[in-house]
Each structure stands twice: as structure tokens, then as C-alpha cells.
PDB file of C-alpha atoms and ligand atoms in Angstrom:
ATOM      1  CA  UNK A  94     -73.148 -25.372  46.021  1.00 98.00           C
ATOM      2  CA  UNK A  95     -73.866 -27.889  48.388  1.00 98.00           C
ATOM      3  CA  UNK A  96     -73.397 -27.739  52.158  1.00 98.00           C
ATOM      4  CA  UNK A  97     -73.570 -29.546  55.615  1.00 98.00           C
ATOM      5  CA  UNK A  98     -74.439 -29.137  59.025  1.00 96.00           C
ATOM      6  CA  UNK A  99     -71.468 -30.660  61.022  1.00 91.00           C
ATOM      7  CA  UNK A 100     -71.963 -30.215  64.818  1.00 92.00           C
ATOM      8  CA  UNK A 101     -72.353 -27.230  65.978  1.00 93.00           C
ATOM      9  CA  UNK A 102     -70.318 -25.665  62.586  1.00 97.00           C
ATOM     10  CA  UNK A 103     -71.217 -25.609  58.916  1.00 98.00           C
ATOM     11  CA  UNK A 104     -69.601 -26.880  56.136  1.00 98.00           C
ATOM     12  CA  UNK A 105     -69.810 -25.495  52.388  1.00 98.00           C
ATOM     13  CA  UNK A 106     -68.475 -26.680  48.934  1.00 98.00           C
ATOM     14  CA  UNK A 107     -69.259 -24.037  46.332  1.00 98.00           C
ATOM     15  CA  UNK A 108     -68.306 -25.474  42.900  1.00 98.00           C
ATOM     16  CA  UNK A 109     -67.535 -23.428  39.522  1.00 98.00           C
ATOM     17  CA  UNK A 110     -69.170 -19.804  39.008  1.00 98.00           C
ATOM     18  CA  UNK A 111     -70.498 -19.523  42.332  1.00 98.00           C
ATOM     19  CA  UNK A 112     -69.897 -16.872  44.441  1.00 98.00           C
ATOM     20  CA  UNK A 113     -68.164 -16.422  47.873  1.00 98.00           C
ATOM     21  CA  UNK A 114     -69.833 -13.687  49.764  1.00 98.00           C
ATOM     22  CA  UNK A 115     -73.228 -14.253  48.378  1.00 98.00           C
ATOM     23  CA  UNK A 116     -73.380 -17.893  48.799  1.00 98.00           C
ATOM     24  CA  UNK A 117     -72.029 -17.839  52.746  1.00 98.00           C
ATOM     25  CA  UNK A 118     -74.825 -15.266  53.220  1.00 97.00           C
ATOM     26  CA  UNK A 119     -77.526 -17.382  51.436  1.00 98.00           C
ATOM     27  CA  UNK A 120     -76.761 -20.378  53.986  1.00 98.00           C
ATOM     28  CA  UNK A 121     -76.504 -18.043  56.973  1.00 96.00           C
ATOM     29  CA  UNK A 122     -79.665 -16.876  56.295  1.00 96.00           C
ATOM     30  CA  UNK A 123     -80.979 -19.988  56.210  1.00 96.00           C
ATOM     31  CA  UNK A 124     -79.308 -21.595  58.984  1.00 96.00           C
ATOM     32  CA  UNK A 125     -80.292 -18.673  61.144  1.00 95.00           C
ATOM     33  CA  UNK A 126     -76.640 -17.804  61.777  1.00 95.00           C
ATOM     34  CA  UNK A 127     -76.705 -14.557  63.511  1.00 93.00           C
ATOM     35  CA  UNK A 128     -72.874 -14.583  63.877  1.00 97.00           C
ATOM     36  CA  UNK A 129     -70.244 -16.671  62.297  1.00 98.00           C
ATOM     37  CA  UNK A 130     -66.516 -16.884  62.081  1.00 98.00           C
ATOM     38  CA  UNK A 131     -65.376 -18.004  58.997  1.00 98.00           C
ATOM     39  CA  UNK A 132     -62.474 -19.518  56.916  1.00 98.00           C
ATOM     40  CA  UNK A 133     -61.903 -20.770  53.371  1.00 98.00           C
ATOM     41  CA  UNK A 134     -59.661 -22.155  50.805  1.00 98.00           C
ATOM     42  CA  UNK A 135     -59.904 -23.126  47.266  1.00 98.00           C
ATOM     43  CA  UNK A 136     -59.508 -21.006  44.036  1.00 98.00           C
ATOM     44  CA  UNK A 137     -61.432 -18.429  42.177  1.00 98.00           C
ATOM     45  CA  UNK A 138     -61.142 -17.305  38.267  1.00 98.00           C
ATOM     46  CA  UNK A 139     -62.526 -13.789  39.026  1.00 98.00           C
ATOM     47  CA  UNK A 140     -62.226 -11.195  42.000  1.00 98.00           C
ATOM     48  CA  UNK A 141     -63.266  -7.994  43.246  1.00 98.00           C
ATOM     49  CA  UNK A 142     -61.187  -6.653  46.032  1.00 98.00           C
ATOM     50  CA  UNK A 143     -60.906  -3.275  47.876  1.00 98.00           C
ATOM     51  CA  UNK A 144     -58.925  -1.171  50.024  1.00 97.00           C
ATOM     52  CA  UNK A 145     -59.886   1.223  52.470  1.00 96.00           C
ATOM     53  CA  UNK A 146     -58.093   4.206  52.285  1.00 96.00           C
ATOM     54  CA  UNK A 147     -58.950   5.944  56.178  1.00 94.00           C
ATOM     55  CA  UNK A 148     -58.152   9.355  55.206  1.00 95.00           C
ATOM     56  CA  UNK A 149     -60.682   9.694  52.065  1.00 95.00           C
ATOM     57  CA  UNK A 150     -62.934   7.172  53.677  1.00 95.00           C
ATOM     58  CA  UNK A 151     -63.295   5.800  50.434  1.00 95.00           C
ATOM     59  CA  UNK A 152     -62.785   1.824  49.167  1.00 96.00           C
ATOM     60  CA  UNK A 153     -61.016   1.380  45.860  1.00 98.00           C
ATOM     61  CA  UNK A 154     -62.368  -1.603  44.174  1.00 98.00           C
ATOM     62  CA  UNK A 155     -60.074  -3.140  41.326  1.00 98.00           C
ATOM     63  CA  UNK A 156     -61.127  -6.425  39.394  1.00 98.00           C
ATOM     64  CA  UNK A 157     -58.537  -9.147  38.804  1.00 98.00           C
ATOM     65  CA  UNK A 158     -59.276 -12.377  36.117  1.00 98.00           C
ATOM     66  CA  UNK A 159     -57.434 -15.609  36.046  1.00 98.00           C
ATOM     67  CA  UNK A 160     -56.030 -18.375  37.992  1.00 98.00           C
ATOM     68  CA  UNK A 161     -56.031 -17.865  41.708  1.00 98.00           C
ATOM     69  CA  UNK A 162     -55.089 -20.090  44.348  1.00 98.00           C
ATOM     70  CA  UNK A 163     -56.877 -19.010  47.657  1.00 98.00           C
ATOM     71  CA  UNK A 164     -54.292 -19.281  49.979  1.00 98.00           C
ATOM     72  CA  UNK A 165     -56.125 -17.911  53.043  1.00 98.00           C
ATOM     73  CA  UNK A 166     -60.053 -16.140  53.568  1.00 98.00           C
ATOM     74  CA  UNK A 167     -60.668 -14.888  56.731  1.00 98.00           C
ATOM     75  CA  UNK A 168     -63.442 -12.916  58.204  1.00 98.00           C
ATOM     76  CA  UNK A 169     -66.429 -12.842  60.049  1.00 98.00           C
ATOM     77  CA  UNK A 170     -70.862 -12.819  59.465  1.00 97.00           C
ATOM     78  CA  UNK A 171     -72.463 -10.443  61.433  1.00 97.00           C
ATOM     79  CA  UNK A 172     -75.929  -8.365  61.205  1.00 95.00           C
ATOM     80  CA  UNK A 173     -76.333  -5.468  58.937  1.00 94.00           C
ATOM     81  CA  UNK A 174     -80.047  -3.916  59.160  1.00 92.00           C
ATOM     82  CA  UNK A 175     -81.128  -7.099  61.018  1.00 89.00           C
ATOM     83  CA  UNK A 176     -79.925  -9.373  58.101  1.00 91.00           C
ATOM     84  CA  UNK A 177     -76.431 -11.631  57.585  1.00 93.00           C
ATOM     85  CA  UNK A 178     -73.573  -9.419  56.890  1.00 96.00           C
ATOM     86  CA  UNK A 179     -70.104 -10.372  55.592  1.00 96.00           C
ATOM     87  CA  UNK A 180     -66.476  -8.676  56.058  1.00 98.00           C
ATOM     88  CA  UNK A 181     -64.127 -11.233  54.578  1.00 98.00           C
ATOM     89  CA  UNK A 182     -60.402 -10.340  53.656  1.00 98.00           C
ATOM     90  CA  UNK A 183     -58.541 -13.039  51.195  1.00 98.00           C
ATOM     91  CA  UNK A 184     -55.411 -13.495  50.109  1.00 98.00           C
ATOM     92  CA  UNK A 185     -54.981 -14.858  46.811  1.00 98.00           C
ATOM     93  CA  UNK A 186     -51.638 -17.096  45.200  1.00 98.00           C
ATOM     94  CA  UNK A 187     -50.910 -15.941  41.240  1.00 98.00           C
ATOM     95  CA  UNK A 188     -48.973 -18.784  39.168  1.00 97.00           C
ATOM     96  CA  UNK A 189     -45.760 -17.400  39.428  1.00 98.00           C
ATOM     97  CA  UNK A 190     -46.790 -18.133  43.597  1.00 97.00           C
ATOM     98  CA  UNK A 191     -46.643 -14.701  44.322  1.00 98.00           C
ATOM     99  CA  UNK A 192     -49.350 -13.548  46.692  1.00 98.00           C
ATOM    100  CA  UNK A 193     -51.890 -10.553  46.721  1.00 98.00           C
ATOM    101  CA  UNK A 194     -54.945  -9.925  48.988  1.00 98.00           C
ATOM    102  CA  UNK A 195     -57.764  -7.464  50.313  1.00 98.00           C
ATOM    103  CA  UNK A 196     -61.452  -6.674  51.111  1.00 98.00           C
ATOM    104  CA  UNK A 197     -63.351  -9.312  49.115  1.00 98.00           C
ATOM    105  CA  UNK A 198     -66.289  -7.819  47.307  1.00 98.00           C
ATOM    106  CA  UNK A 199     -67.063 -10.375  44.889  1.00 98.00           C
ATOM    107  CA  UNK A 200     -65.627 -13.632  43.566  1.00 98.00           C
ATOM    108  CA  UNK A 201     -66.418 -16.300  41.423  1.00 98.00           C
ATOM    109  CA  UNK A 202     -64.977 -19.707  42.362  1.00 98.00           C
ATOM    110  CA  UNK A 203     -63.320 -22.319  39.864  1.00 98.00           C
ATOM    111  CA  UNK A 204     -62.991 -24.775  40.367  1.00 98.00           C
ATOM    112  CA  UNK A 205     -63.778 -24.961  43.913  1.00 98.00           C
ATOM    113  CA  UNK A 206     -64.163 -23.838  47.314  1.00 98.00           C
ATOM    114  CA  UNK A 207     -64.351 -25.130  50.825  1.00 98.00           C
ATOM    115  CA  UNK A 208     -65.381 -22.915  53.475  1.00 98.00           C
ATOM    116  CA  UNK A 209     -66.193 -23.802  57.530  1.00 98.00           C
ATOM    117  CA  UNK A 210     -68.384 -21.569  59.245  1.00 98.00           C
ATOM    118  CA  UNK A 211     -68.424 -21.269  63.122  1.00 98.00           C
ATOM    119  CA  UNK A 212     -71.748 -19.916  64.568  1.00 97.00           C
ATOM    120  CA  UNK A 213     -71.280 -17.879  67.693  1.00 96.00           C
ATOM    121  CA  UNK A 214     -74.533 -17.435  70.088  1.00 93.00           C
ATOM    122  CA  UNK A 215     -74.220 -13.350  69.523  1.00 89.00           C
ATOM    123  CA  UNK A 216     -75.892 -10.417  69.424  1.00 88.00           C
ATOM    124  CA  UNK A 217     -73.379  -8.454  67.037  1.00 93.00           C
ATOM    125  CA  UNK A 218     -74.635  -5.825  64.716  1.00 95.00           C
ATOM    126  CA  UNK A 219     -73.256  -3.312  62.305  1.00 96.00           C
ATOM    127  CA  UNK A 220     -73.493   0.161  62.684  1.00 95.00           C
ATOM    128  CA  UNK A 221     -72.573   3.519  60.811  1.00 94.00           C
ATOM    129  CA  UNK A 222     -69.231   5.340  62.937  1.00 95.00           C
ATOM    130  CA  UNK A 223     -68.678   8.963  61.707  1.00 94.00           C
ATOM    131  CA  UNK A 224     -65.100   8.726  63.111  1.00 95.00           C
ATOM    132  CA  UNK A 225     -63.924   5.694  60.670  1.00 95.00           C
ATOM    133  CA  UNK A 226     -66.882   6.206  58.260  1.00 94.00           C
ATOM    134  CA  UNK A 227     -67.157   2.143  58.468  1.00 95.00           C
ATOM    135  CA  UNK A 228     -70.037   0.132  59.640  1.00 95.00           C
ATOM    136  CA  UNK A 229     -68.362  -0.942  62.927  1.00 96.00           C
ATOM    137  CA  UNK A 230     -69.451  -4.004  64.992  1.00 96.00           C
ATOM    138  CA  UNK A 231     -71.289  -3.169  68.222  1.00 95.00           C
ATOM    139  CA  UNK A 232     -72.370  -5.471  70.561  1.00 91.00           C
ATOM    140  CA  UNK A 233     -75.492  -5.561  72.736  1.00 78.00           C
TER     141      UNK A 233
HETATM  142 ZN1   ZN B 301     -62.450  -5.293  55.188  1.00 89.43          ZN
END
């Protein structure tokens, strides 16, 4: 992984057998990025994904190996017991160009990724709602 302070934004190459989630956090934390949007594209040989099902307030996580293309990541870093917290949904391209997507949990880039973060001066934290069971984003 390498990465780059570009203005006011961030910008990250991961390179093979890194991870996403883990590695966004790992500069957020660093950069003192309390809030971020972020977007990414590039290709991963392994994922974790899940979907939220809102009546069982349960995730489903499945795994999926080979060669995906990532045609769009999307999501946001926010605060999560007072440290960097990621929600990122990604849709992912198969070889036969037919597209699949979710909650990304985990995944392992190959060969690359490039991924711009946009800090945002806010106070935006995560906390437990009963009604969703989801760790919703509140604002101070
Ligand atoms: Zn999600």
C-alpha cells in the first residue's frame, strides 16, 4: 500500500493481498480523518459481502473467489466507539461482465486498487438503533 496526501483529499494505491476496509481505516486513523467520503475502483481476487435482511435483523455473509473487476465502491468513514468506522457497498464485474454487489466485509485486492478519500470537518458517530438494529449515523 502506498498513499498520498493530495489537497485537502487522500489518495491510496493498495497493491496485491491487501485489504480494502482495513487498509482505508489504517490511513484514516492516521491521517486523523474523523469523516470521509469515499470511492474506489480496481479489482479484488477474494470477497466477503453481506446483506441485511431488515426483518431478521441479521447480515448474511457469503464469500466469493476469483477474478473481479470493481466496477464501483461507494461508502462512507465515520466514528464507531470514538475510532474510524467503515460502511462501504461495492459492486463487483465477473468475466462473463455480469455484475454483482453488496455490504463489503472483507476483500483482498489483485492486482490493484485505487481509492480517493474526501475528509469532511464532522462530528458523525455511530450508534446502536433498536428500531433498524443497525449502528446508525448521528450527528452532534
Ligand atoms: Zn451496508
Amino acid at each position: 500500500m502506498e498513499y498520498a496526501r493530495a489537497g485537502h483529499g487522500i489518495i491510496i494505491r493498495l497493491d496485491e493481498d491487501d485489504e480494502i476496509a482495513s487498509s482505508i481505516l489504517k490511513v484514516c486513523k492516521k491521517e486523523g480523518v474523523k469523516a470521509a467520503s469515499v470511492s474506489a475502483i480496481g479489482a479484488v481476487k477474494s470477497v466477503d459481502l453481506s446483506h441485511y435482511d431488515s426483518v431478521t435483523k441479521e447480515y448474511t455473509t457469503k464469500n466469493f473467489e476469483g477474478m473481479f473487476e470493481i466496477t464501483s465502491l461507494s461508502g462512507n468513514v465515520s466514528r464507531l466507539d470514538g475510532e474510524p468506522a467503515a460502511h462501504f457497498h461495492i459492486t463487483l464485474g465477473k468475466t462473463d461482465l455480469e455484475v454483482f454487489g453488496g455490504h463489503l466485509v472483507k476483500g483482498i485486492v489483485n492486482p490493484t486498487c485505487e481509492i480517493f478519500i474526501m475528509p469532511i470537518e464532522a462530528d458523525v458517530s455511530r450508534v446502536k438503533d433498536e428500531k433498524t438494529g443497525l449502528s446508525l449515523l448521528r450527528f452532534k
